[in-house]
mmCIF file with all atom_site columns, C-alpha atoms in Angstrom:
data_model
loop_
_atom_site.group_PDB
_atom_site.id
_atom_site.type_symbol
_atom_site.label_atom_id
_atom_site.label_alt_id
_atom_site.label_comp_id
_atom_site.label_asym_id
_atom_site.label_entity_id
_atom_site.label_seq_id
_atom_site.pdbx_PDB_ins_code
_atom_site.Cartn_x
_atom_site.Cartn_y
_atom_site.Cartn_z
_atom_site.occupancy
_atom_site.B_iso_or_equiv
_atom_site.pdbx_formal_charge
_atom_site.auth_seq_id
_atom_site.auth_comp_id
_atom_site.auth_asym_id
_atom_site.auth_atom_id
_atom_site.pdbx_PDB_model_num
ATOM 1   C CA . UNK A 1 1   ? 0.000   0.000  0.000   1.00 64.00 ? 589 UNK A CA 1
ATOM 2   C CA . UNK A 1 2   ? 1.103   3.535  -0.650  1.00 84.00 ? 590 UNK A CA 1
ATOM 3   C CA . UNK A 1 3   ? 1.764   5.900  2.236   1.00 91.00 ? 591 UNK A CA 1
ATOM 4   C CA . UNK A 1 4   ? 3.401   9.223  3.025   1.00 95.00 ? 592 UNK A CA 1
ATOM 5   C CA . UNK A 1 5   ? 5.041   10.020 6.349   1.00 96.00 ? 593 UNK A CA 1
ATOM 6   C CA . UNK A 1 6   ? 6.002   13.471 7.489   1.00 96.00 ? 594 UNK A CA 1
ATOM 7   C CA . UNK A 1 7   ? 8.409   12.947 10.315  1.00 92.00 ? 595 UNK A CA 1
ATOM 8   C CA . UNK A 1 8   ? 7.911   16.245 12.134  1.00 94.00 ? 596 UNK A CA 1
ATOM 9   C CA . UNK A 1 9   ? 4.528   17.606 13.131  1.00 95.00 ? 597 UNK A CA 1
ATOM 10  C CA . UNK A 1 10  ? 5.972   20.964 14.186  1.00 96.00 ? 598 UNK A CA 1
ATOM 11  C CA . UNK A 1 11  ? 9.187   22.739 13.261  1.00 97.00 ? 599 UNK A CA 1
ATOM 12  C CA . UNK A 1 12  ? 10.058  25.992 15.037  1.00 96.00 ? 600 UNK A CA 1
ATOM 13  C CA . UNK A 1 13  ? 12.867  28.010 13.491  1.00 97.00 ? 601 UNK A CA 1
ATOM 14  C CA . UNK A 1 14  ? 14.283  31.495 13.706  1.00 97.00 ? 602 UNK A CA 1
ATOM 15  C CA . UNK A 1 15  ? 14.066  33.915 10.825  1.00 97.00 ? 603 UNK A CA 1
ATOM 16  C CA . UNK A 1 16  ? 16.918  33.641 8.298   1.00 97.00 ? 604 UNK A CA 1
ATOM 17  C CA . UNK A 1 17  ? 17.858  30.173 9.537   1.00 97.00 ? 605 UNK A CA 1
ATOM 18  C CA . UNK A 1 18  ? 17.827  27.160 7.191   1.00 97.00 ? 606 UNK A CA 1
ATOM 19  C CA . UNK A 1 19  ? 15.044  24.620 7.447   1.00 97.00 ? 607 UNK A CA 1
ATOM 20  C CA . UNK A 1 20  ? 14.393  21.050 6.325   1.00 97.00 ? 608 UNK A CA 1
ATOM 21  C CA . UNK A 1 21  ? 10.962  19.430 6.418   1.00 98.00 ? 609 UNK A CA 1
ATOM 22  C CA . UNK A 1 22  ? 11.163  15.678 6.108   1.00 97.00 ? 610 UNK A CA 1
ATOM 23  C CA . UNK A 1 23  ? 8.979   13.416 4.004   1.00 97.00 ? 611 UNK A CA 1
ATOM 24  C CA . UNK A 1 24  ? 9.234   9.694  3.364   1.00 96.00 ? 612 UNK A CA 1
ATOM 25  C CA . UNK A 1 25  ? 7.028   7.646  1.104   1.00 94.00 ? 613 UNK A CA 1
ATOM 26  C CA . UNK A 1 26  ? 6.346   4.012  0.417   1.00 90.00 ? 614 UNK A CA 1
ATOM 27  C CA . UNK A 1 27  ? 5.195   2.650  -2.904  1.00 81.00 ? 615 UNK A CA 1
ATOM 28  C CA . UNK A 1 28  ? 5.698   -0.495 -4.902  1.00 74.00 ? 616 UNK A CA 1
ATOM 29  C CA . UNK A 1 29  ? 5.521   1.415  -8.184  1.00 78.00 ? 617 UNK A CA 1
ATOM 30  C CA . UNK A 1 30  ? 6.989   4.636  -9.521  1.00 82.00 ? 618 UNK A CA 1
ATOM 31  C CA . UNK A 1 31  ? 5.742   7.761  -7.806  1.00 87.00 ? 619 UNK A CA 1
ATOM 32  C CA . UNK A 1 32  ? 5.179   11.409 -8.446  1.00 91.00 ? 620 UNK A CA 1
ATOM 33  C CA . UNK A 1 33  ? 5.868   13.582 -5.395  1.00 94.00 ? 621 UNK A CA 1
ATOM 34  C CA . UNK A 1 34  ? 4.541   16.981 -4.385  1.00 95.00 ? 622 UNK A CA 1
ATOM 35  C CA . UNK A 1 35  ? 4.885   19.590 -1.676  1.00 97.00 ? 623 UNK A CA 1
ATOM 36  C CA . UNK A 1 36  ? 1.948   21.880 -1.011  1.00 97.00 ? 624 UNK A CA 1
ATOM 37  C CA . UNK A 1 37  ? 1.748   24.828 1.386   1.00 96.00 ? 625 UNK A CA 1
ATOM 38  C CA . UNK A 1 38  ? -1.318  26.002 3.247   1.00 93.00 ? 626 UNK A CA 1
ATOM 39  C CA . UNK A 1 39  ? -1.153  29.500 4.682   1.00 91.00 ? 627 UNK A CA 1
ATOM 40  C CA . UNK A 1 40  ? -3.572  30.371 7.488   1.00 85.00 ? 628 UNK A CA 1
ATOM 41  C CA . UNK A 1 41  ? -7.126  30.557 6.206   1.00 80.00 ? 629 UNK A CA 1
ATOM 42  C CA . UNK A 1 42  ? -6.055  29.879 2.633   1.00 85.00 ? 630 UNK A CA 1
ATOM 43  C CA . UNK A 1 43  ? -6.224  26.956 0.210   1.00 87.00 ? 631 UNK A CA 1
ATOM 44  C CA . UNK A 1 44  ? -3.476  24.516 -0.696  1.00 93.00 ? 632 UNK A CA 1
ATOM 45  C CA . UNK A 1 45  ? -0.847  25.932 -3.033  1.00 93.00 ? 633 UNK A CA 1
ATOM 46  C CA . UNK A 1 46  ? 1.669   23.865 -4.974  1.00 94.00 ? 634 UNK A CA 1
ATOM 47  C CA . UNK A 1 47  ? 5.273   24.557 -3.928  1.00 96.00 ? 635 UNK A CA 1
ATOM 48  C CA . UNK A 1 48  ? 7.051   22.079 -6.165  1.00 95.00 ? 636 UNK A CA 1
ATOM 49  C CA . UNK A 1 49  ? 6.799   18.641 -7.713  1.00 93.00 ? 637 UNK A CA 1
ATOM 50  C CA . UNK A 1 50  ? 8.971   15.744 -8.797  1.00 93.00 ? 638 UNK A CA 1
ATOM 51  C CA . UNK A 1 51  ? 7.791   13.892 -11.883 1.00 88.00 ? 639 UNK A CA 1
ATOM 52  C CA . UNK A 1 52  ? 10.992  12.503 -13.422 1.00 85.00 ? 640 UNK A CA 1
ATOM 53  C CA . UNK A 1 53  ? 14.483  13.552 -14.448 1.00 86.00 ? 641 UNK A CA 1
ATOM 54  C CA . UNK A 1 54  ? 16.651  15.659 -12.176 1.00 89.00 ? 642 UNK A CA 1
ATOM 55  C CA . UNK A 1 55  ? 16.268  14.634 -8.563  1.00 90.00 ? 643 UNK A CA 1
ATOM 56  C CA . UNK A 1 56  ? 16.694  18.210 -7.304  1.00 95.00 ? 644 UNK A CA 1
ATOM 57  C CA . UNK A 1 57  ? 13.613  20.269 -7.968  1.00 95.00 ? 645 UNK A CA 1
ATOM 58  C CA . UNK A 1 58  ? 13.167  23.960 -7.308  1.00 96.00 ? 646 UNK A CA 1
ATOM 59  C CA . UNK A 1 59  ? 9.888   25.551 -6.440  1.00 95.00 ? 647 UNK A CA 1
ATOM 60  C CA . UNK A 1 60  ? 8.382   28.865 -5.555  1.00 94.00 ? 648 UNK A CA 1
ATOM 61  C CA . UNK A 1 61  ? 9.476   31.128 -2.708  1.00 93.00 ? 649 UNK A CA 1
ATOM 62  C CA . UNK A 1 62  ? 13.039  29.764 -2.655  1.00 96.00 ? 650 UNK A CA 1
ATOM 63  C CA . UNK A 1 63  ? 12.106  26.208 -1.664  1.00 97.00 ? 651 UNK A CA 1
ATOM 64  C CA . UNK A 1 64  ? 13.711  23.122 -3.137  1.00 97.00 ? 652 UNK A CA 1
ATOM 65  C CA . UNK A 1 65  ? 13.428  19.378 -2.587  1.00 97.00 ? 653 UNK A CA 1
ATOM 66  C CA . UNK A 1 66  ? 15.501  16.358 -3.429  1.00 95.00 ? 654 UNK A CA 1
ATOM 67  C CA . UNK A 1 67  ? 14.088  13.019 -4.501  1.00 94.00 ? 655 UNK A CA 1
ATOM 68  C CA . UNK A 1 68  ? 16.105  10.155 -3.056  1.00 93.00 ? 656 UNK A CA 1
ATOM 69  C CA . UNK A 1 69  ? 14.879  6.826  -4.372  1.00 90.00 ? 657 UNK A CA 1
ATOM 70  C CA . UNK A 1 70  ? 17.169  4.661  -2.237  1.00 91.00 ? 658 UNK A CA 1
ATOM 71  C CA . UNK A 1 71  ? 15.981  6.349  0.943   1.00 92.00 ? 659 UNK A CA 1
ATOM 72  C CA . UNK A 1 72  ? 12.424  6.831  -0.347  1.00 93.00 ? 660 UNK A CA 1
ATOM 73  C CA . UNK A 1 73  ? 12.568  10.446 0.735   1.00 95.00 ? 661 UNK A CA 1
ATOM 74  C CA . UNK A 1 74  ? 11.553  13.821 -0.645  1.00 97.00 ? 662 UNK A CA 1
ATOM 75  C CA . UNK A 1 75  ? 12.719  16.366 1.926   1.00 97.00 ? 663 UNK A CA 1
ATOM 76  C CA . UNK A 1 76  ? 11.906  20.045 1.511   1.00 98.00 ? 664 UNK A CA 1
ATOM 77  C CA . UNK A 1 77  ? 14.573  22.660 2.191   1.00 98.00 ? 665 UNK A CA 1
ATOM 78  C CA . UNK A 1 78  ? 15.047  26.402 2.267   1.00 98.00 ? 666 UNK A CA 1
ATOM 79  C CA . UNK A 1 79  ? 18.400  28.031 3.067   1.00 97.00 ? 667 UNK A CA 1
ATOM 80  C CA . UNK A 1 80  ? 16.944  31.089 4.785   1.00 97.00 ? 668 UNK A CA 1
ATOM 81  C CA . UNK A 1 81  ? 13.348  31.354 5.971   1.00 97.00 ? 669 UNK A CA 1
ATOM 82  C CA . UNK A 1 82  ? 11.173  34.421 6.424   1.00 96.00 ? 670 UNK A CA 1
ATOM 83  C CA . UNK A 1 83  ? 8.376   35.160 8.836   1.00 96.00 ? 671 UNK A CA 1
ATOM 84  C CA . UNK A 1 84  ? 6.012   34.871 5.875   1.00 95.00 ? 672 UNK A CA 1
ATOM 85  C CA . UNK A 1 85  ? 6.946   31.197 5.446   1.00 97.00 ? 673 UNK A CA 1
ATOM 86  C CA . UNK A 1 86  ? 4.960   30.357 8.567   1.00 96.00 ? 674 UNK A CA 1
ATOM 87  C CA . UNK A 1 87  ? 2.381   27.862 7.322   1.00 96.00 ? 675 UNK A CA 1
ATOM 88  C CA . UNK A 1 88  ? 1.386   24.204 7.184   1.00 96.00 ? 676 UNK A CA 1
ATOM 89  C CA . UNK A 1 89  ? 3.355   22.124 4.680   1.00 97.00 ? 677 UNK A CA 1
ATOM 90  C CA . UNK A 1 90  ? 2.043   18.906 3.170   1.00 97.00 ? 678 UNK A CA 1
ATOM 91  C CA . UNK A 1 91  ? 3.894   16.210 1.283   1.00 97.00 ? 679 UNK A CA 1
ATOM 92  C CA . UNK A 1 92  ? 1.824   14.162 -1.155  1.00 95.00 ? 680 UNK A CA 1
ATOM 93  C CA . UNK A 1 93  ? 2.399   11.282 -3.554  1.00 93.00 ? 681 UNK A CA 1
ATOM 94  C CA . UNK A 1 94  ? 0.748   9.695  -6.554  1.00 90.00 ? 682 UNK A CA 1
ATOM 95  C CA . UNK A 1 95  ? 1.619   6.195  -7.686  1.00 85.00 ? 683 UNK A CA 1
ATOM 96  C CA . UNK A 1 96  ? 1.872   5.373  -11.364 1.00 78.00 ? 684 UNK A CA 1
ATOM 97  C CA . UNK A 1 97  ? -1.371  6.029  -13.226 1.00 78.00 ? 685 UNK A CA 1
ATOM 98  C CA . UNK A 1 98  ? -3.434  6.323  -10.061 1.00 83.00 ? 686 UNK A CA 1
ATOM 99  C CA . UNK A 1 99  ? -4.782  9.865  -9.953  1.00 86.00 ? 687 UNK A CA 1
ATOM 100 C CA . UNK A 1 100 ? -5.503  10.236 -6.260  1.00 89.00 ? 688 UNK A CA 1
ATOM 101 C CA . UNK A 1 101 ? -3.006  11.986 -4.015  1.00 92.00 ? 689 UNK A CA 1
ATOM 102 C CA . UNK A 1 102 ? -1.944  10.313 -0.785  1.00 93.00 ? 690 UNK A CA 1
ATOM 103 C CA . UNK A 1 103 ? -1.016  12.866 1.859   1.00 95.00 ? 691 UNK A CA 1
ATOM 104 C CA . UNK A 1 104 ? 1.127   13.154 4.911   1.00 96.00 ? 692 UNK A CA 1
ATOM 105 C CA . UNK A 1 105 ? -0.270  14.626 8.110   1.00 95.00 ? 693 UNK A CA 1
ATOM 106 C CA . UNK A 1 106 ? 1.469   17.941 7.552   1.00 96.00 ? 694 UNK A CA 1
ATOM 107 C CA . UNK A 1 107 ? 4.289   19.861 9.222   1.00 97.00 ? 695 UNK A CA 1
ATOM 108 C CA . UNK A 1 108 ? 3.592   23.156 10.898  1.00 96.00 ? 696 UNK A CA 1
ATOM 109 C CA . UNK A 1 109 ? 6.480   25.540 10.270  1.00 97.00 ? 697 UNK A CA 1
ATOM 110 C CA . UNK A 1 110 ? 6.674   28.425 12.719  1.00 97.00 ? 698 UNK A CA 1
ATOM 111 C CA . UNK A 1 111 ? 9.225   31.100 11.868  1.00 97.00 ? 699 UNK A CA 1
ATOM 112 C CA . UNK A 1 112 ? 10.067  33.295 14.825  1.00 95.00 ? 700 UNK A CA 1
ATOM 113 C CA . UNK A 1 113 ? 11.816  36.670 14.766  1.00 94.00 ? 701 UNK A CA 1
ATOM 114 C CA . UNK B 2 1   ? -6.953  33.339 -14.788 1.00 57.00 ? 751 UNK B CA 1
ATOM 115 C CA . UNK B 2 2   ? -9.632  32.223 -12.388 1.00 82.00 ? 752 UNK B CA 1
ATOM 116 C CA . UNK B 2 3   ? -8.767  29.395 -10.056 1.00 92.00 ? 753 UNK B CA 1
ATOM 117 C CA . UNK B 2 4   ? -10.924 26.684 -8.540  1.00 95.00 ? 754 UNK B CA 1
ATOM 118 C CA . UNK B 2 5   ? -13.856 28.127 -6.639  1.00 95.00 ? 755 UNK B CA 1
ATOM 119 C CA . UNK B 2 6   ? -16.031 26.469 -4.028  1.00 97.00 ? 756 UNK B CA 1
ATOM 120 C CA . UNK B 2 7   ? -19.335 27.508 -2.534  1.00 96.00 ? 757 UNK B CA 1
ATOM 121 C CA . UNK B 2 8   ? -20.339 28.029 0.143   1.00 96.00 ? 758 UNK B CA 1
ATOM 122 C CA . UNK B 2 9   ? -17.164 28.844 2.042   1.00 95.00 ? 759 UNK B CA 1
ATOM 123 C CA . UNK B 2 10  ? -18.849 27.829 5.275   1.00 96.00 ? 760 UNK B CA 1
ATOM 124 C CA . UNK B 2 11  ? -21.848 25.619 5.916   1.00 97.00 ? 761 UNK B CA 1
ATOM 125 C CA . UNK B 2 12  ? -23.402 24.927 9.283   1.00 98.00 ? 762 UNK B CA 1
ATOM 126 C CA . UNK B 2 13  ? -26.106 22.301 9.431   1.00 97.00 ? 763 UNK B CA 1
ATOM 127 C CA . UNK B 2 14  ? -27.871 20.076 11.902  1.00 97.00 ? 764 UNK B CA 1
ATOM 128 C CA . UNK B 2 15  ? -27.362 16.383 12.293  1.00 97.00 ? 765 UNK B CA 1
ATOM 129 C CA . UNK B 2 16  ? -29.558 14.453 9.888   1.00 97.00 ? 766 UNK B CA 1
ATOM 130 C CA . UNK B 2 17  ? -29.875 17.220 7.300   1.00 97.00 ? 767 UNK B CA 1
ATOM 131 C CA . UNK B 2 18  ? -28.873 17.078 3.632   1.00 98.00 ? 768 UNK B CA 1
ATOM 132 C CA . UNK B 2 19  ? -26.137 19.341 2.224   1.00 98.00 ? 769 UNK B CA 1
ATOM 133 C CA . UNK B 2 20  ? -24.713 20.136 -1.179  1.00 98.00 ? 770 UNK B CA 1
ATOM 134 C CA . UNK B 2 21  ? -21.244 21.532 -1.769  1.00 98.00 ? 771 UNK B CA 1
ATOM 135 C CA . UNK B 2 22  ? -20.341 23.037 -5.120  1.00 98.00 ? 772 UNK B CA 1
ATOM 136 C CA . UNK B 2 23  ? -17.064 23.180 -7.020  1.00 98.00 ? 773 UNK B CA 1
ATOM 137 C CA . UNK B 2 24  ? -16.225 25.222 -10.119 1.00 97.00 ? 774 UNK B CA 1
ATOM 138 C CA . UNK B 2 25  ? -12.982 23.943 -11.642 1.00 96.00 ? 775 UNK B CA 1
ATOM 139 C CA . UNK B 2 26  ? -10.477 25.853 -13.703 1.00 95.00 ? 776 UNK B CA 1
ATOM 140 C CA . UNK B 2 27  ? -11.863 26.343 -17.188 1.00 93.00 ? 777 UNK B CA 1
ATOM 141 C CA . UNK B 2 28  ? -10.769 23.578 -19.543 1.00 90.00 ? 778 UNK B CA 1
ATOM 142 C CA . UNK B 2 29  ? -9.699  21.164 -16.815 1.00 93.00 ? 779 UNK B CA 1
ATOM 143 C CA . UNK B 2 30  ? -11.184 17.758 -17.506 1.00 92.00 ? 780 UNK B CA 1
ATOM 144 C CA . UNK B 2 31  ? -10.224 16.118 -14.210 1.00 94.00 ? 781 UNK B CA 1
ATOM 145 C CA . UNK B 2 32  ? -11.863 17.054 -10.915 1.00 96.00 ? 782 UNK B CA 1
ATOM 146 C CA . UNK B 2 33  ? -11.169 15.727 -7.426  1.00 96.00 ? 783 UNK B CA 1
ATOM 147 C CA . UNK B 2 34  ? -12.832 15.909 -4.024  1.00 98.00 ? 784 UNK B CA 1
ATOM 148 C CA . UNK B 2 35  ? -10.879 15.550 -0.789  1.00 97.00 ? 785 UNK B CA 1
ATOM 149 C CA . UNK B 2 36  ? -11.819 15.925 2.859   1.00 97.00 ? 786 UNK B CA 1
ATOM 150 C CA . UNK B 2 37  ? -9.538  17.449 5.481   1.00 94.00 ? 787 UNK B CA 1
ATOM 151 C CA . UNK B 2 38  ? -10.259 16.951 9.144   1.00 93.00 ? 788 UNK B CA 1
ATOM 152 C CA . UNK B 2 39  ? -8.669  19.130 11.795  1.00 88.00 ? 789 UNK B CA 1
ATOM 153 C CA . UNK B 2 40  ? -4.970  18.402 12.180  1.00 85.00 ? 790 UNK B CA 1
ATOM 154 C CA . UNK B 2 41  ? -4.931  15.904 9.317   1.00 89.00 ? 791 UNK B CA 1
ATOM 155 C CA . UNK B 2 42  ? -3.826  15.826 5.726   1.00 91.00 ? 792 UNK B CA 1
ATOM 156 C CA . UNK B 2 43  ? -6.434  15.741 2.982   1.00 94.00 ? 793 UNK B CA 1
ATOM 157 C CA . UNK B 2 44  ? -8.166  12.425 2.355   1.00 95.00 ? 794 UNK B CA 1
ATOM 158 C CA . UNK B 2 45  ? -9.210  11.423 -1.166  1.00 95.00 ? 795 UNK B CA 1
ATOM 159 C CA . UNK B 2 46  ? -12.932 11.000 -1.794  1.00 97.00 ? 796 UNK B CA 1
ATOM 160 C CA . UNK B 2 47  ? -13.624 10.817 -5.535  1.00 97.00 ? 797 UNK B CA 1
ATOM 161 C CA . UNK B 2 48  ? -12.129 11.676 -8.926  1.00 94.00 ? 798 UNK B CA 1
ATOM 162 C CA . UNK B 2 49  ? -13.957 12.585 -12.138 1.00 95.00 ? 799 UNK B CA 1
ATOM 163 C CA . UNK B 2 50  ? -12.581 12.436 -15.648 1.00 92.00 ? 800 UNK B CA 1
ATOM 164 C CA . UNK B 2 51  ? -15.106 14.371 -17.702 1.00 91.00 ? 801 UNK B CA 1
ATOM 165 C CA . UNK B 2 52  ? -18.616 13.517 -16.564 1.00 93.00 ? 802 UNK B CA 1
ATOM 166 C CA . UNK B 2 53  ? -17.865 10.105 -15.138 1.00 91.00 ? 803 UNK B CA 1
ATOM 167 C CA . UNK B 2 54  ? -16.537 9.108  -11.744 1.00 89.00 ? 804 UNK B CA 1
ATOM 168 C CA . UNK B 2 55  ? -13.276 7.353  -12.568 1.00 89.00 ? 805 UNK B CA 1
ATOM 169 C CA . UNK B 2 56  ? -12.469 6.466  -8.952  1.00 92.00 ? 806 UNK B CA 1
ATOM 170 C CA . UNK B 2 57  ? -14.917 6.756  -6.041  1.00 94.00 ? 807 UNK B CA 1
ATOM 171 C CA . UNK B 2 58  ? -13.031 4.465  -3.716  1.00 93.00 ? 808 UNK B CA 1
ATOM 172 C CA . UNK B 2 59  ? -12.611 7.176  -1.086  1.00 94.00 ? 809 UNK B CA 1
ATOM 173 C CA . UNK B 2 60  ? -16.282 7.866  -0.452  1.00 96.00 ? 810 UNK B CA 1
ATOM 174 C CA . UNK B 2 61  ? -16.791 6.733  3.154   1.00 95.00 ? 811 UNK B CA 1
ATOM 175 C CA . UNK B 2 62  ? -20.313 5.331  2.750   1.00 94.00 ? 812 UNK B CA 1
ATOM 176 C CA . UNK B 2 63  ? -23.470 5.588  0.664   1.00 95.00 ? 813 UNK B CA 1
ATOM 177 C CA . UNK B 2 64  ? -24.499 8.863  2.326   1.00 97.00 ? 814 UNK B CA 1
ATOM 178 C CA . UNK B 2 65  ? -21.910 10.569 0.146   1.00 97.00 ? 815 UNK B CA 1
ATOM 179 C CA . UNK B 2 66  ? -22.492 11.101 -3.561  1.00 96.00 ? 816 UNK B CA 1
ATOM 180 C CA . UNK B 2 67  ? -20.990 13.397 -6.182  1.00 97.00 ? 817 UNK B CA 1
ATOM 181 C CA . UNK B 2 68  ? -22.013 14.389 -9.681  1.00 96.00 ? 818 UNK B CA 1
ATOM 182 C CA . UNK B 2 69  ? -20.518 16.295 -12.584 1.00 96.00 ? 819 UNK B CA 1
ATOM 183 C CA . UNK B 2 70  ? -23.279 16.200 -15.201 1.00 95.00 ? 820 UNK B CA 1
ATOM 184 C CA . UNK B 2 71  ? -21.737 18.465 -17.833 1.00 93.00 ? 821 UNK B CA 1
ATOM 185 C CA . UNK B 2 72  ? -18.091 17.785 -17.184 1.00 90.00 ? 822 UNK B CA 1
ATOM 186 C CA . UNK B 2 73  ? -17.455 21.112 -15.487 1.00 94.00 ? 823 UNK B CA 1
ATOM 187 C CA . UNK B 2 74  ? -19.148 22.041 -12.200 1.00 97.00 ? 824 UNK B CA 1
ATOM 188 C CA . UNK B 2 75  ? -19.375 19.294 -9.600  1.00 98.00 ? 825 UNK B CA 1
ATOM 189 C CA . UNK B 2 76  ? -21.610 18.902 -6.572  1.00 98.00 ? 826 UNK B CA 1
ATOM 190 C CA . UNK B 2 77  ? -20.796 16.792 -3.530  1.00 98.00 ? 827 UNK B CA 1
ATOM 191 C CA . UNK B 2 78  ? -23.954 15.660 -1.779  1.00 98.00 ? 828 UNK B CA 1
ATOM 192 C CA . UNK B 2 79  ? -24.137 14.374 1.762   1.00 98.00 ? 829 UNK B CA 1
ATOM 193 C CA . UNK B 2 80  ? -27.339 12.826 3.086   1.00 97.00 ? 830 UNK B CA 1
ATOM 194 C CA . UNK B 2 81  ? -28.309 12.409 6.739   1.00 97.00 ? 831 UNK B CA 1
ATOM 195 C CA . UNK B 2 82  ? -25.272 14.335 7.941   1.00 97.00 ? 832 UNK B CA 1
ATOM 196 C CA . UNK B 2 83  ? -23.464 13.186 11.066  1.00 97.00 ? 833 UNK B CA 1
ATOM 197 C CA . UNK B 2 84  ? -21.215 15.123 13.425  1.00 96.00 ? 834 UNK B CA 1
ATOM 198 C CA . UNK B 2 85  ? -18.262 13.110 12.132  1.00 95.00 ? 835 UNK B CA 1
ATOM 199 C CA . UNK B 2 86  ? -18.790 14.619 8.682   1.00 97.00 ? 836 UNK B CA 1
ATOM 200 C CA . UNK B 2 87  ? -17.560 17.963 9.998   1.00 97.00 ? 837 UNK B CA 1
ATOM 201 C CA . UNK B 2 88  ? -14.426 18.842 8.028   1.00 97.00 ? 838 UNK B CA 1
ATOM 202 C CA . UNK B 2 89  ? -13.120 21.067 5.267   1.00 96.00 ? 839 UNK B CA 1
ATOM 203 C CA . UNK B 2 90  ? -14.119 19.683 1.883   1.00 98.00 ? 840 UNK B CA 1
ATOM 204 C CA . UNK B 2 91  ? -11.565 20.473 -0.797  1.00 97.00 ? 841 UNK B CA 1
ATOM 205 C CA . UNK B 2 92  ? -11.998 20.420 -4.527  1.00 97.00 ? 842 UNK B CA 1
ATOM 206 C CA . UNK B 2 93  ? -9.154  20.304 -7.043  1.00 96.00 ? 843 UNK B CA 1
ATOM 207 C CA . UNK B 2 94  ? -8.938  20.222 -10.799 1.00 95.00 ? 844 UNK B CA 1
ATOM 208 C CA . UNK B 2 95  ? -6.234  19.324 -13.294 1.00 93.00 ? 845 UNK B CA 1
ATOM 209 C CA . UNK B 2 96  ? -5.847  19.409 -17.066 1.00 90.00 ? 846 UNK B CA 1
ATOM 210 C CA . UNK B 2 97  ? -6.230  15.637 -17.098 1.00 79.00 ? 847 UNK B CA 1
ATOM 211 C CA . UNK B 2 98  ? -4.221  15.221 -20.249 1.00 72.00 ? 848 UNK B CA 1
ATOM 212 C CA . UNK B 2 99  ? -1.251  13.393 -18.808 1.00 68.00 ? 849 UNK B CA 1
ATOM 213 C CA . UNK B 2 100 ? -0.613  10.985 -15.998 1.00 62.00 ? 850 UNK B CA 1
ATOM 214 C CA . UNK B 2 101 ? 1.575   13.421 -14.133 1.00 63.00 ? 851 UNK B CA 1
ATOM 215 C CA . UNK B 2 102 ? -0.615  16.495 -14.280 1.00 78.00 ? 852 UNK B CA 1
ATOM 216 C CA . UNK B 2 103 ? -0.846  18.798 -11.288 1.00 87.00 ? 853 UNK B CA 1
ATOM 217 C CA . UNK B 2 104 ? -3.912  19.292 -9.132  1.00 91.00 ? 854 UNK B CA 1
ATOM 218 C CA . UNK B 2 105 ? -4.936  22.850 -8.288  1.00 93.00 ? 855 UNK B CA 1
ATOM 219 C CA . UNK B 2 106 ? -7.010  23.342 -5.183  1.00 94.00 ? 856 UNK B CA 1
ATOM 220 C CA . UNK B 2 107 ? -9.889  25.576 -4.250  1.00 95.00 ? 857 UNK B CA 1
ATOM 221 C CA . UNK B 2 108 ? -10.192 27.308 -0.871  1.00 93.00 ? 858 UNK B CA 1
ATOM 222 C CA . UNK B 2 109 ? -12.477 24.627 0.522   1.00 95.00 ? 859 UNK B CA 1
ATOM 223 C CA . UNK B 2 110 ? -15.884 24.508 2.170   1.00 97.00 ? 860 UNK B CA 1
ATOM 224 C CA . UNK B 2 111 ? -15.873 24.213 5.944   1.00 96.00 ? 861 UNK B CA 1
ATOM 225 C CA . UNK B 2 112 ? -18.788 21.989 6.956   1.00 98.00 ? 862 UNK B CA 1
ATOM 226 C CA . UNK B 2 113 ? -19.919 21.972 10.557  1.00 97.00 ? 863 UNK B CA 1
ATOM 227 C CA . UNK B 2 114 ? -22.572 19.484 11.637  1.00 97.00 ? 864 UNK B CA 1
ATOM 228 C CA . UNK B 2 115 ? -24.143 20.364 14.972  1.00 96.00 ? 865 UNK B CA 1
#
């Protein structure tokens, strides 16, 4: 069965510090991987996605993620966070031709001054 | 261009009542998805339409839940005999549907509260 695990429910960090939000997946077939962000009282917004090709993908707002097949991971990183990055971050996966997204429980990123 | 829209933004109802939630996808998107997000959880898949037909309804929790997309655009999620456990944010997404790896774009959601 396919599953997505976000290893940290909450990540507090100071402004301008680097951050990594961890995501692991399990799937018996090839996967497509996504990170979405949900700002307070707003809808889900796509940050970045891995479909194929280069394992390092860059997204909006300075975020990037690296697909690691051997470790079944897709961790999200940003070298220097801003207060405005405070939000809930969700990792999601799709397996093969299956259209439904399987989601992690989310990681709440709190950026403090 | 216009994104996915959902109405109403909030719906409060009483246990046992019937509710309808509406989704307007991005124009031209052939695929439409419904998810449910409970407090503190990630979204949970409910149903996926390709055109007018439900291609995958494996996530619908029981027969009180039903969704339609009669003209291949707007979709309505219908919940009969609502229960307090149905309280959640119901999310709609759409995608171009032309390739296996296409991206889903989400609406703001409808927050359903069953008293």
